[in-house]
Amino acid sequence: MASLALPAHPRPSVSPTPRFKTPSLRSAAPRLVVSNAVAGGTSLRWFQKEKINLSKHVNESFHEEGDWENLDADVYHWTRSLRPVQWYPGHIAKAEKELKEQIKLMDVVVEVRDARIPMATSHPQMDSWLGNRKKILVLNREDMISAADRNAWANFFSRQGIKVVFANGQLGMGTMKLGRLAKLLATGVNTKRRAKGLLPRPVRAGIVGYPNVGKSSLINRLLRRRMCPAAPRPGVTRELKWVRFGKDLELLDSPGILPMRISDQAAAIKLAICDDIGERSYDAPDVAAILVQMLTRLPAVGLDTLCKRYRIDSEGHCGKIFLEKLALHLFNGDVSQAAVRVLSDFRKGKFGWIALERPPR
């Protein structure tokens, strides 16, 4: 399977004839005001230089495929002047080396990704490590995305011939299907062993993926007991561990594996938003400001929803100014506390269950 890392492509220039028909800024309500400072340290002058079509920020003009691509391009540009998000603690380097050795023992590999950001949680080297081994893709936290998001990703992976399981590791949804599919894909292992006169052995399935995507929770739900440490933060699992599931399946729990260097900073910001990377790797106000700018562009949320939730007024789509107003309203001007609140509310589904990515065309 080809790598699904989010492409970092430059923003396309605006043609004289706009692709989508957008409402006039004068007639839009509320009136659109773009601040001289937006998340990422960009300015109005930079927007003018890049020939940004400001009317695309109006919520009603969002179109499914084209504007998802435009949003991805904008996230890339918003991150250009921010401090790079990088996190590669020592236990990950050690675990990566050990995982490469353990892969040789696996009959089938279960790659777990965050259903909110399936592309951002795809390791760029995973396919090269696995070689020809059979793989099952699990999109965990399916309860955190909409039915439309789920259908879009199901169709995308189906067209590629990839076996995908949607799961909720906290409640156990999808775990039994995962166990059956792992055994089914590896049935040929014991067939070959019998042909050689060897006794059958349990199927070995390795559970791999980024930090905090729910690998240990899935295993605990499969085993129906807490065999692997699990907590809602990255870096809890620090060593590889084989556990037995019944008589015919063994599972390998592994620490979250990240690239040594994350070159796609748009993907890195999404990891930070979804709490799939260590919090020391990023500045919460910068990440929360970009999240606000993303949410104002999505019809499922929009600026009005954000303003009503926090009971503040904001005419523009600038994440930094929104956080400053929220900080003054609720946190005595502490922008860091305002940022933590916005990120926490998103992670808890306070804005609704939405994905931050859609499949590429």
PDB file of N, CA and C in Angstrom, residues 91-187:
ATOM      1  N   HIS A  91      12.641   6.118  24.057  1.00  0.00           N
ATOM      2  CA  HIS A  91      11.980   4.807  24.045  1.00  0.00           C
ATOM      3  C   HIS A  91      11.415   4.466  22.671  1.00  0.00           C
ATOM      4  N   ILE A  92      11.116   5.478  21.849  1.00  0.00           N
ATOM      5  CA  ILE A  92      10.606   5.211  20.506  1.00  0.00           C
ATOM      6  C   ILE A  92      11.723   4.676  19.617  1.00  0.00           C
ATOM      7  N   ALA A  93      12.908   5.261  19.721  1.00  0.00           N
ATOM      8  CA  ALA A  93      14.047   4.780  18.929  1.00  0.00           C
ATOM      9  C   ALA A  93      14.361   3.320  19.262  1.00  0.00           C
ATOM     10  N   LYS A  94      14.331   3.000  20.556  1.00  0.00           N
ATOM     11  CA  LYS A  94      14.593   1.621  20.978  1.00  0.00           C
ATOM     12  C   LYS A  94      13.498   0.685  20.489  1.00  0.00           C
ATOM     13  N   ALA A  95      12.234   1.134  20.627  1.00  0.00           N
ATOM     14  CA  ALA A  95      11.106   0.292  20.220  1.00  0.00           C
ATOM     15  C   ALA A  95      11.099   0.052  18.720  1.00  0.00           C
ATOM     16  N   GLU A  96      11.484   1.056  17.939  1.00  0.00           N
ATOM     17  CA  GLU A  96      11.510   0.886  16.485  1.00  0.00           C
ATOM     18  C   GLU A  96      12.506  -0.198  16.077  1.00  0.00           C
ATOM     19  N   LYS A  97      13.660  -0.194  16.701  1.00  0.00           N
ATOM     20  CA  LYS A  97      14.675  -1.208  16.401  1.00  0.00           C
ATOM     21  C   LYS A  97      14.160  -2.599  16.752  1.00  0.00           C
ATOM     22  N   GLU A  98      13.517  -2.732  17.923  1.00  0.00           N
ATOM     23  CA  GLU A  98      12.993  -4.033  18.343  1.00  0.00           C
ATOM     24  C   GLU A  98      11.821  -4.479  17.474  1.00  0.00           C
ATOM     25  N   LEU A  99      10.987  -3.512  17.070  1.00  0.00           N
ATOM     26  CA  LEU A  99       9.825  -3.857  16.250  1.00  0.00           C
ATOM     27  C   LEU A  99      10.251  -4.443  14.914  1.00  0.00           C
ATOM     28  N   LYS A 100      11.279  -3.893  14.322  1.00  0.00           N
ATOM     29  CA  LYS A 100      11.756  -4.405  13.036  1.00  0.00           C
ATOM     30  C   LYS A 100      12.182  -5.865  13.157  1.00  0.00           C
ATOM     31  N   GLU A 101      12.729  -6.252  14.312  1.00  0.00           N
ATOM     32  CA  GLU A 101      13.109  -7.640  14.535  1.00  0.00           C
ATOM     33  C   GLU A 101      11.877  -8.517  14.755  1.00  0.00           C
ATOM     34  N   GLN A 102      10.888  -8.013  15.508  1.00  0.00           N
ATOM     35  CA  GLN A 102       9.694  -8.791  15.806  1.00  0.00           C
ATOM     36  C   GLN A 102       8.790  -8.983  14.586  1.00  0.00           C
ATOM     37  N   ILE A 103       8.870  -8.060  13.636  1.00  0.00           N
ATOM     38  CA  ILE A 103       8.044  -8.180  12.430  1.00  0.00           C
ATOM     39  C   ILE A 103       8.319  -9.497  11.715  1.00  0.00           C
ATOM     40  N   LYS A 104       9.545  -9.977  11.809  1.00  0.00           N
ATOM     41  CA  LYS A 104       9.910 -11.235  11.163  1.00  0.00           C
ATOM     42  C   LYS A 104       9.093 -12.407  11.708  1.00  0.00           C
ATOM     43  N   LEU A 105       8.601 -12.274  12.946  1.00  0.00           N
ATOM     44  CA  LEU A 105       7.843 -13.360  13.579  1.00  0.00           C
ATOM     45  C   LEU A 105       6.342 -13.239  13.341  1.00  0.00           C
ATOM     46  N   MET A 106       5.890 -12.140  12.747  1.00  0.00           N
ATOM     47  CA  MET A 106       4.459 -11.883  12.601  1.00  0.00           C
ATOM     48  C   MET A 106       3.881 -12.557  11.362  1.00  0.00           C
ATOM     49  N   ASP A 107       2.691 -13.112  11.530  1.00  0.00           N
ATOM     50  CA  ASP A 107       1.956 -13.674  10.393  1.00  0.00           C
ATOM     51  C   ASP A 107       1.085 -12.608   9.734  1.00  0.00           C
ATOM     52  N   VAL A 108       0.571 -11.709  10.537  1.00  0.00           N
ATOM     53  CA  VAL A 108      -0.275 -10.629  10.041  1.00  0.00           C
ATOM     54  C   VAL A 108      -0.005  -9.398  10.907  1.00  0.00           C
ATOM     55  N   VAL A 109      -0.065  -8.235  10.281  1.00  0.00           N
ATOM     56  CA  VAL A 109       0.198  -6.977  10.985  1.00  0.00           C
ATOM     57  C   VAL A 109      -1.082  -6.149  11.018  1.00  0.00           C
ATOM     58  N   VAL A 110      -1.416  -5.650  12.190  1.00  0.00           N
ATOM     59  CA  VAL A 110      -2.578  -4.786  12.371  1.00  0.00           C
ATOM     60  C   VAL A 110      -2.072  -3.363  12.589  1.00  0.00           C
ATOM     61  N   GLU A 111      -2.282  -2.512  11.606  1.00  0.00           N
ATOM     62  CA  GLU A 111      -1.873  -1.112  11.740  1.00  0.00           C
ATOM     63  C   GLU A 111      -3.069  -0.294  12.223  1.00  0.00           C
ATOM     64  N   VAL A 112      -2.905   0.376  13.358  1.00  0.00           N
ATOM     65  CA  VAL A 112      -3.975   1.171  13.955  1.00  0.00           C
ATOM     66  C   VAL A 112      -3.729   2.642  13.654  1.00  0.00           C
ATOM     67  N   ARG A 113      -4.774   3.311  13.155  1.00  0.00           N
ATOM     68  CA  ARG A 113      -4.694   4.750  12.900  1.00  0.00           C
ATOM     69  C   ARG A 113      -5.858   5.457  13.584  1.00  0.00           C
ATOM     70  N   ASP A 114      -5.714   6.752  13.721  1.00  0.00           N
ATOM     71  CA  ASP A 114      -6.768   7.587  14.290  1.00  0.00           C
ATOM     72  C   ASP A 114      -7.776   7.900  13.189  1.00  0.00           C
ATOM     73  N   ALA A 115      -9.044   7.532  13.392  1.00  0.00           N
ATOM     74  CA  ALA A 115     -10.061   7.715  12.353  1.00  0.00           C
ATOM     75  C   ALA A 115     -10.282   9.187  12.007  1.00  0.00           C
ATOM     76  N   ARG A 116      -9.910  10.096  12.896  1.00  0.00           N
ATOM     77  CA  ARG A 116     -10.066  11.523  12.607  1.00  0.00           C
ATOM     78  C   ARG A 116      -9.014  12.015  11.633  1.00  0.00           C
ATOM     79  N   ILE A 117      -7.839  11.351  11.630  1.00  0.00           N
ATOM     80  CA  ILE A 117      -6.731  11.766  10.755  1.00  0.00           C
ATOM     81  C   ILE A 117      -6.007  10.522  10.222  1.00  0.00           C
ATOM     82  N   PRO A 118      -6.654   9.734   9.373  1.00  0.00           N
ATOM     83  CA  PRO A 118      -6.028   8.485   8.902  1.00  0.00           C
ATOM     84  C   PRO A 118      -4.744   8.707   8.108  1.00  0.00           C
ATOM     85  N   MET A 119      -4.640   9.815   7.395  1.00  0.00           N
ATOM     86  CA  MET A 119      -3.433  10.055   6.603  1.00  0.00           C
ATOM     87  C   MET A 119      -2.282  10.532   7.477  1.00  0.00           C
ATOM     88  N   ALA A 120      -2.586  11.407   8.426  1.00  0.00           N
ATOM     89  CA  ALA A 120      -1.543  11.949   9.296  1.00  0.00           C
ATOM     90  C   ALA A 120      -0.960  10.882  10.216  1.00  0.00           C
ATOM     91  N   THR A 121      -1.734   9.835  10.528  1.00  0.00           N
ATOM     92  CA  THR A 121      -1.251   8.761  11.406  1.00  0.00           C
ATOM     93  C   THR A 121      -0.769   7.547  10.617  1.00  0.00           C
ATOM     94  N   SER A 122      -0.399   7.758   9.376  1.00  0.00           N
ATOM     95  CA  SER A 122       0.185   6.691   8.550  1.00  0.00           C
ATOM     96  C   SER A 122       1.706   6.861   8.531  1.00  0.00           C
ATOM     97  N   HIS A 123       2.437   5.877   9.065  1.00  0.00           N
ATOM     98  CA  HIS A 123       3.900   5.963   9.112  1.00  0.00           C
ATOM     99  C   HIS A 123       4.465   5.804   7.697  1.00  0.00           C
ATOM    100  N   PRO A 124       5.300   6.739   7.246  1.00  0.00           N
ATOM    101  CA  PRO A 124       5.796   6.686   5.854  1.00  0.00           C
ATOM    102  C   PRO A 124       6.669   5.482   5.547  1.00  0.00           C
ATOM    103  N   GLN A 125       7.221   4.808   6.578  1.00  0.00           N
ATOM    104  CA  GLN A 125       8.100   3.659   6.333  1.00  0.00           C
ATOM    105  C   GLN A 125       7.438   2.320   6.641  1.00  0.00           C
ATOM    106  N   MET A 126       6.202   2.352   7.070  1.00  0.00           N
ATOM    107  CA  MET A 126       5.556   1.123   7.532  1.00  0.00           C
ATOM    108  C   MET A 126       5.503   0.050   6.442  1.00  0.00           C
ATOM    109  N   ASP A 127       5.092   0.422   5.245  1.00  0.00           N
ATOM    110  CA  ASP A 127       4.961  -0.579   4.177  1.00  0.00           C
ATOM    111  C   ASP A 127       6.295  -1.215   3.833  1.00  0.00           C
ATOM    112  N   SER A 128       7.369  -0.443   3.862  1.00  0.00           N
ATOM    113  CA  SER A 128       8.688  -1.006   3.547  1.00  0.00           C
ATOM    114  C   SER A 128       9.137  -1.975   4.643  1.00  0.00           C
ATOM    115  N   TRP A 129       8.747  -1.726   5.888  1.00  0.00           N
ATOM    116  CA  TRP A 129       9.088  -2.646   6.976  1.00  0.00           C
ATOM    117  C   TRP A 129       8.304  -3.955   6.860  1.00  0.00           C
ATOM    118  N   LEU A 130       7.047  -3.864   6.451  1.00  0.00           N
ATOM    119  CA  LEU A 130       6.186  -5.048   6.443  1.00  0.00           C
ATOM    120  C   LEU A 130       6.454  -5.961   5.261  1.00  0.00           C
ATOM    121  N   GLY A 131       6.920  -5.409   4.148  1.00  0.00           N
ATOM    122  CA  GLY A 131       7.157  -6.231   2.969  1.00  0.00           C
ATOM    123  C   GLY A 131       5.870  -6.841   2.450  1.00  0.00           C
ATOM    124  N   ASN A 132       5.853  -8.167   2.251  1.00  0.00           N
ATOM    125  CA  ASN A 132       4.677  -8.850   1.703  1.00  0.00           C
ATOM    126  C   ASN A 132       3.745  -9.413   2.784  1.00  0.00           C
ATOM    127  N   ARG A 133       3.984  -9.054   4.041  1.00  0.00           N
ATOM    128  CA  ARG A 133       3.124  -9.586   5.102  1.00  0.00           C
ATOM    129  C   ARG A 133       1.705  -9.036   4.980  1.00  0.00           C
ATOM    130  N   LYS A 134       0.744  -9.869   5.335  1.00  0.00           N
ATOM    131  CA  LYS A 134      -0.650  -9.451   5.265  1.00  0.00           C
ATOM    132  C   LYS A 134      -0.932  -8.396   6.328  1.00  0.00           C
ATOM    133  N   LYS A 135      -1.743  -7.424   5.957  1.00  0.00           N
ATOM    134  CA  LYS A 135      -1.984  -6.300   6.852  1.00  0.00           C
ATOM    135  C   LYS A 135      -3.472  -6.010   6.962  1.00  0.00           C
ATOM    136  N   ILE A 136      -3.890  -5.667   8.158  1.00  0.00           N
ATOM    137  CA  ILE A 136      -5.248  -5.184   8.422  1.00  0.00           C
ATOM    138  C   ILE A 136      -5.129  -3.744   8.903  1.00  0.00           C
ATOM    139  N   LEU A 137      -5.922  -2.874   8.337  1.00  0.00           N
ATOM    140  CA  LEU A 137      -5.926  -1.477   8.762  1.00  0.00           C
ATOM    141  C   LEU A 137      -7.108  -1.245   9.704  1.00  0.00           C
ATOM    142  N   VAL A 138      -6.828  -0.728  10.880  1.00  0.00           N
ATOM    143  CA  VAL A 138      -7.875  -0.409  11.855  1.00  0.00           C
ATOM    144  C   VAL A 138      -7.957   1.104  12.005  1.00  0.00           C
ATOM    145  N   LEU A 139      -9.144   1.651  11.783  1.00  0.00           N
ATOM    146  CA  LEU A 139      -9.378   3.074  12.052  1.00  0.00           C
ATOM    147  C   LEU A 139     -10.096   3.146  13.391  1.00  0.00           C
ATOM    148  N   ASN A 140      -9.330   3.441  14.413  1.00  0.00           N
ATOM    149  CA  ASN A 140      -9.874   3.478  15.775  1.00  0.00           C
ATOM    150  C   ASN A 140     -10.513   4.834  16.069  1.00  0.00           C
ATOM    151  N   ARG A 141     -11.349   4.855  17.084  1.00  0.00           N
ATOM    152  CA  ARG A 141     -12.129   6.039  17.471  1.00  0.00           C
ATOM    153  C   ARG A 141     -13.178   6.384  16.403  1.00  0.00           C
ATOM    154  N   GLU A 142     -13.812   5.364  15.859  1.00  0.00           N
ATOM    155  CA  GLU A 142     -14.841   5.619  14.862  1.00  0.00           C
ATOM    156  C   GLU A 142     -16.005   6.402  15.440  1.00  0.00           C
ATOM    157  N   ASP A 143     -16.157   6.363  16.774  1.00  0.00           N
ATOM    158  CA  ASP A 143     -17.233   7.117  17.407  1.00  0.00           C
ATOM    159  C   ASP A 143     -16.968   8.617  17.407  1.00  0.00           C
ATOM    160  N   MET A 144     -15.762   9.031  17.012  1.00  0.00           N
ATOM    161  CA  MET A 144     -15.402  10.440  17.008  1.00  0.00           C
ATOM    162  C   MET A 144     -15.519  11.085  15.643  1.00  0.00           C
ATOM    163  N   ILE A 145     -16.052  10.361  14.658  1.00  0.00           N
ATOM    164  CA  ILE A 145     -16.249  10.933  13.333  1.00  0.00           C
ATOM    165  C   ILE A 145     -17.697  10.732  12.907  1.00  0.00           C
ATOM    166  N   SER A 146     -18.108  11.465  11.901  1.00  0.00           N
ATOM    167  CA  SER A 146     -19.489  11.371  11.429  1.00  0.00           C
ATOM    168  C   SER A 146     -19.668  10.169  10.507  1.00  0.00           C
ATOM    169  N   ALA A 147     -20.919   9.837  10.226  1.00  0.00           N
ATOM    170  CA  ALA A 147     -21.209   8.740   9.295  1.00  0.00           C
ATOM    171  C   ALA A 147     -20.682   9.065   7.907  1.00  0.00           C
ATOM    172  N   ALA A 148     -20.760  10.344   7.508  1.00  0.00           N
ATOM    173  CA  ALA A 148     -20.247  10.743   6.192  1.00  0.00           C
ATOM    174  C   ALA A 148     -18.737  10.556   6.115  1.00  0.00           C
ATOM    175  N   ASP A 149     -18.018  10.898   7.196  1.00  0.00           N
ATOM    176  CA  ASP A 149     -16.566  10.687   7.233  1.00  0.00           C
ATOM    177  C   ASP A 149     -16.250   9.189   7.130  1.00  0.00           C
ATOM    178  N   ARG A 150     -16.992   8.400   7.882  1.00  0.00           N
ATOM    179  CA  ARG A 150     -16.750   6.952   7.891  1.00  0.00           C
ATOM    180  C   ARG A 150     -16.975   6.355   6.507  1.00  0.00           C
ATOM    181  N   ASN A 151     -18.062   6.730   5.857  1.00  0.00           N
ATOM    182  CA  ASN A 151     -18.358   6.194   4.533  1.00  0.00           C
ATOM    183  C   ASN A 151     -17.312   6.608   3.512  1.00  0.00           C
ATOM    184  N   ALA A 152     -16.845   7.850   3.615  1.00  0.00           N
ATOM    185  CA  ALA A 152     -15.839   8.339   2.667  1.00  0.00           C
ATOM    186  C   ALA A 152     -14.552   7.523   2.770  1.00  0.00           C
ATOM    187  N   TRP A 153     -14.103   7.262   4.009  1.00  0.00           N
ATOM    188  CA  TRP A 153     -12.873   6.482   4.175  1.00  0.00           C
ATOM    189  C   TRP A 153     -13.085   5.013   3.847  1.00  0.00           C
ATOM    190  N   ALA A 154     -14.251   4.466   4.151  1.00  0.00           N
ATOM    191  CA  ALA A 154     -14.532   3.066   3.816  1.00  0.00           C
ATOM    192  C   ALA A 154     -14.472   2.864   2.308  1.00  0.00           C
ATOM    193  N   ASN A 155     -15.074   3.769   1.553  1.00  0.00           N
ATOM    194  CA  ASN A 155     -15.055   3.672   0.090  1.00  0.00           C
ATOM    195  C   ASN A 155     -13.642   3.841  -0.453  1.00  0.00           C
ATOM    196  N   PHE A 156     -12.892   4.765   0.139  1.00  0.00           N
ATOM    197  CA  PHE A 156     -11.523   5.031  -0.322  1.00  0.00           C
ATOM    198  C   PHE A 156     -10.653   3.793  -0.190  1.00  0.00           C
ATOM    199  N   PHE A 157     -10.654   3.172   0.985  1.00  0.00           N
ATOM    200  CA  PHE A 157      -9.798   2.001   1.190  1.00  0.00           C
ATOM    201  C   PHE A 157     -10.328   0.771   0.458  1.00  0.00           C
ATOM    202  N   SER A 158     -11.637   0.682   0.283  1.00  0.00           N
ATOM    203  CA  SER A 158     -12.208  -0.436  -0.460  1.00  0.00           C
ATOM    204  C   SER A 158     -11.737  -0.415  -1.911  1.00  0.00           C
ATOM    205  N   ARG A 159     -11.688   0.779  -2.491  1.00  0.00           N
ATOM    206  CA  ARG A 159     -11.219   0.897  -3.878  1.00  0.00           C
ATOM    207  C   ARG A 159      -9.762   0.472  -4.015  1.00  0.00           C
ATOM    208  N   GLN A 160      -8.993   0.600  -2.945  1.00  0.00           N
ATOM    209  CA  GLN A 160      -7.587   0.203  -2.981  1.00  0.00           C
ATOM    210  C   GLN A 160      -7.379  -1.262  -2.604  1.00  0.00           C
ATOM    211  N   GLY A 161      -8.466  -1.949  -2.271  1.00  0.00           N
ATOM    212  CA  GLY A 161      -8.343  -3.353  -1.906  1.00  0.00           C
ATOM    213  C   GLY A 161      -7.757  -3.566  -0.519  1.00  0.00           C
ATOM    214  N   ILE A 162      -7.865  -2.573   0.351  1.00  0.00           N
ATOM    215  CA  ILE A 162      -7.308  -2.663   1.704  1.00  0.00           C
ATOM    216  C   ILE A 162      -8.401  -3.093   2.676  1.00  0.00           C
ATOM    217  N   LYS A 163      -8.103  -4.096   3.472  1.00  0.00           N
ATOM    218  CA  LYS A 163      -9.063  -4.560   4.465  1.00  0.00           C
ATOM    219  C   LYS A 163      -9.041  -3.595   5.653  1.00  0.00           C
ATOM    220  N   VAL A 164     -10.163  -2.951   5.923  1.00  0.00           N
ATOM    221  CA  VAL A 164     -10.230  -1.948   6.982  1.00  0.00           C
ATOM    222  C   VAL A 164     -11.311  -2.316   7.993  1.00  0.00           C
ATOM    223  N   VAL A 165     -10.995  -2.111   9.253  1.00  0.00           N
ATOM    224  CA  VAL A 165     -11.942  -2.344  10.349  1.00  0.00           C
ATOM    225  C   VAL A 165     -12.093  -1.038  11.112  1.00  0.00           C
ATOM    226  N   PHE A 166     -13.326  -0.579  11.275  1.00  0.00           N
ATOM    227  CA  PHE A 166     -13.595   0.595  12.105  1.00  0.00           C
ATOM    228  C   PHE A 166     -13.838   0.110  13.527  1.00  0.00           C
ATOM    229  N   ALA A 167     -13.171   0.743  14.484  1.00  0.00           N
ATOM    230  CA  ALA A 167     -13.221   0.234  15.851  1.00  0.00           C
ATOM    231  C   ALA A 167     -13.340   1.365  16.865  1.00  0.00           C
ATOM    232  N   ASN A 168     -13.764   0.983  18.046  1.00  0.00           N
ATOM    233  CA  ASN A 168     -13.788   1.861  19.205  1.00  0.00           C
ATOM    234  C   ASN A 168     -13.180   1.070  20.352  1.00  0.00           C
ATOM    235  N   GLY A 169     -11.886   1.304  20.567  1.00  0.00           N
ATOM    236  CA  GLY A 169     -11.174   0.518  21.564  1.00  0.00           C
ATOM    237  C   GLY A 169     -11.679   0.714  22.973  1.00  0.00           C
ATOM    238  N   GLN A 170     -12.281   1.854  23.270  1.00  0.00           N
ATOM    239  CA  GLN A 170     -12.790   2.097  24.615  1.00  0.00           C
ATOM    240  C   GLN A 170     -14.015   1.238  24.924  1.00  0.00           C
ATOM    241  N   LEU A 171     -14.893   1.086  23.924  1.00  0.00           N
ATOM    242  CA  LEU A 171     -16.130   0.331  24.131  1.00  0.00           C
ATOM    243  C   LEU A 171     -16.077  -1.084  23.571  1.00  0.00           C
ATOM    244  N   GLY A 172     -15.036  -1.391  22.794  1.00  0.00           N
ATOM    245  CA  GLY A 172     -14.884  -2.738  22.260  1.00  0.00           C
ATOM    246  C   GLY A 172     -15.499  -2.968  20.899  1.00  0.00           C
ATOM    247  N   MET A 173     -16.094  -1.933  20.293  1.00  0.00           N
ATOM    248  CA  MET A 173     -16.707  -2.101  18.963  1.00  0.00           C
ATOM    249  C   MET A 173     -15.634  -2.413  17.925  1.00  0.00           C
ATOM    250  N   GLY A 174     -15.872  -3.460  17.138  1.00  0.00           N
ATOM    251  CA  GLY A 174     -14.957  -3.838  16.067  1.00  0.00           C
ATOM    252  C   GLY A 174     -13.857  -4.784  16.484  1.00  0.00           C
ATOM    253  N   THR A 175     -13.685  -5.014  17.783  1.00  0.00           N
ATOM    254  CA  THR A 175     -12.559  -5.842  18.223  1.00  0.00           C
ATOM    255  C   THR A 175     -12.741  -7.315  17.862  1.00  0.00           C
ATOM    256  N   MET A 176     -13.954  -7.845  17.987  1.00  0.00           N
ATOM    257  CA  MET A 176     -14.170  -9.255  17.644  1.00  0.00           C
ATOM    258  C   MET A 176     -14.002  -9.481  16.152  1.00  0.00           C
ATOM    259  N   LYS A 177     -14.468  -8.529  15.360  1.00  0.00           N
ATOM    260  CA  LYS A 177     -14.280  -8.625  13.913  1.00  0.00           C
ATOM    261  C   LYS A 177     -12.796  -8.622  13.581  1.00  0.00           C
ATOM    262  N   LEU A 178     -12.032  -7.820  14.290  1.00  0.00           N
ATOM    263  CA  LEU A 178     -10.590  -7.767  14.072  1.00  0.00           C
ATOM    264  C   LEU A 178      -9.942  -9.110  14.391  1.00  0.00           C
ATOM    265  N   GLY A 179     -10.329  -9.717  15.516  1.00  0.00           N
ATOM    266  CA  GLY A 179      -9.757 -11.009  15.872  1.00  0.00           C
ATOM    267  C   GLY A 179     -10.063 -12.083  14.846  1.00  0.00           C
ATOM    268  N   ARG A 180     -11.307 -12.115  14.372  1.00  0.00           N
ATOM    269  CA  ARG A 180     -11.684 -13.120  13.354  1.00  0.00           C
ATOM    270  C   ARG A 180     -10.927 -12.901  12.053  1.00  0.00           C
ATOM    271  N   LEU A 181     -10.781 -11.644  11.651  1.00  0.00           N
ATOM    272  CA  LEU A 181     -10.102 -11.340  10.390  1.00  0.00           C
ATOM    273  C   LEU A 181      -8.623 -11.693  10.460  1.00  0.00           C
ATOM    274  N   ALA A 182      -8.004 -11.451  11.615  1.00  0.00           N
ATOM    275  CA  ALA A 182      -6.589 -11.797  11.776  1.00  0.00           C
ATOM    276  C   ALA A 182      -6.370 -13.300  11.646  1.00  0.00           C
ATOM    277  N   LYS A 183      -7.247 -14.090  12.269  1.00  0.00           N
ATOM    278  CA  LYS A 183      -7.138 -15.552  12.168  1.00  0.00           C
ATOM    279  C   LYS A 183      -7.386 -16.025  10.739  1.00  0.00           C
ATOM    280  N   LEU A 184      -8.359 -15.399  10.071  1.00  0.00           N
ATOM    281  CA  LEU A 184      -8.695 -15.799   8.714  1.00  0.00           C
ATOM    282  C   LEU A 184      -7.539 -15.549   7.748  1.00  0.00           C
ATOM    283  N   LEU A 185      -6.897 -14.382   7.875  1.00  0.00           N
ATOM    284  CA  LEU A 185      -5.810 -14.051   6.956  1.00  0.00           C
ATOM    285  C   LEU A 185      -4.592 -14.940   7.149  1.00  0.00           C
ATOM    286  N   ALA A 186      -4.447 -15.476   8.357  1.00  0.00           N
ATOM    287  CA  ALA A 186      -3.254 -16.271   8.648  1.00  0.00           C
ATOM    288  C   ALA A 186      -3.516 -17.770   8.652  1.00  0.00           C
ATOM    289  N   THR A 187      -4.648 -18.199   8.090  1.00  0.00           N
ATOM    290  CA  THR A 187      -4.960 -19.635   8.085  1.00  0.00           C
ATOM    291  C   THR A 187      -3.914 -20.442   7.315  1.00  0.00           C
TER     292      THR A 187
END
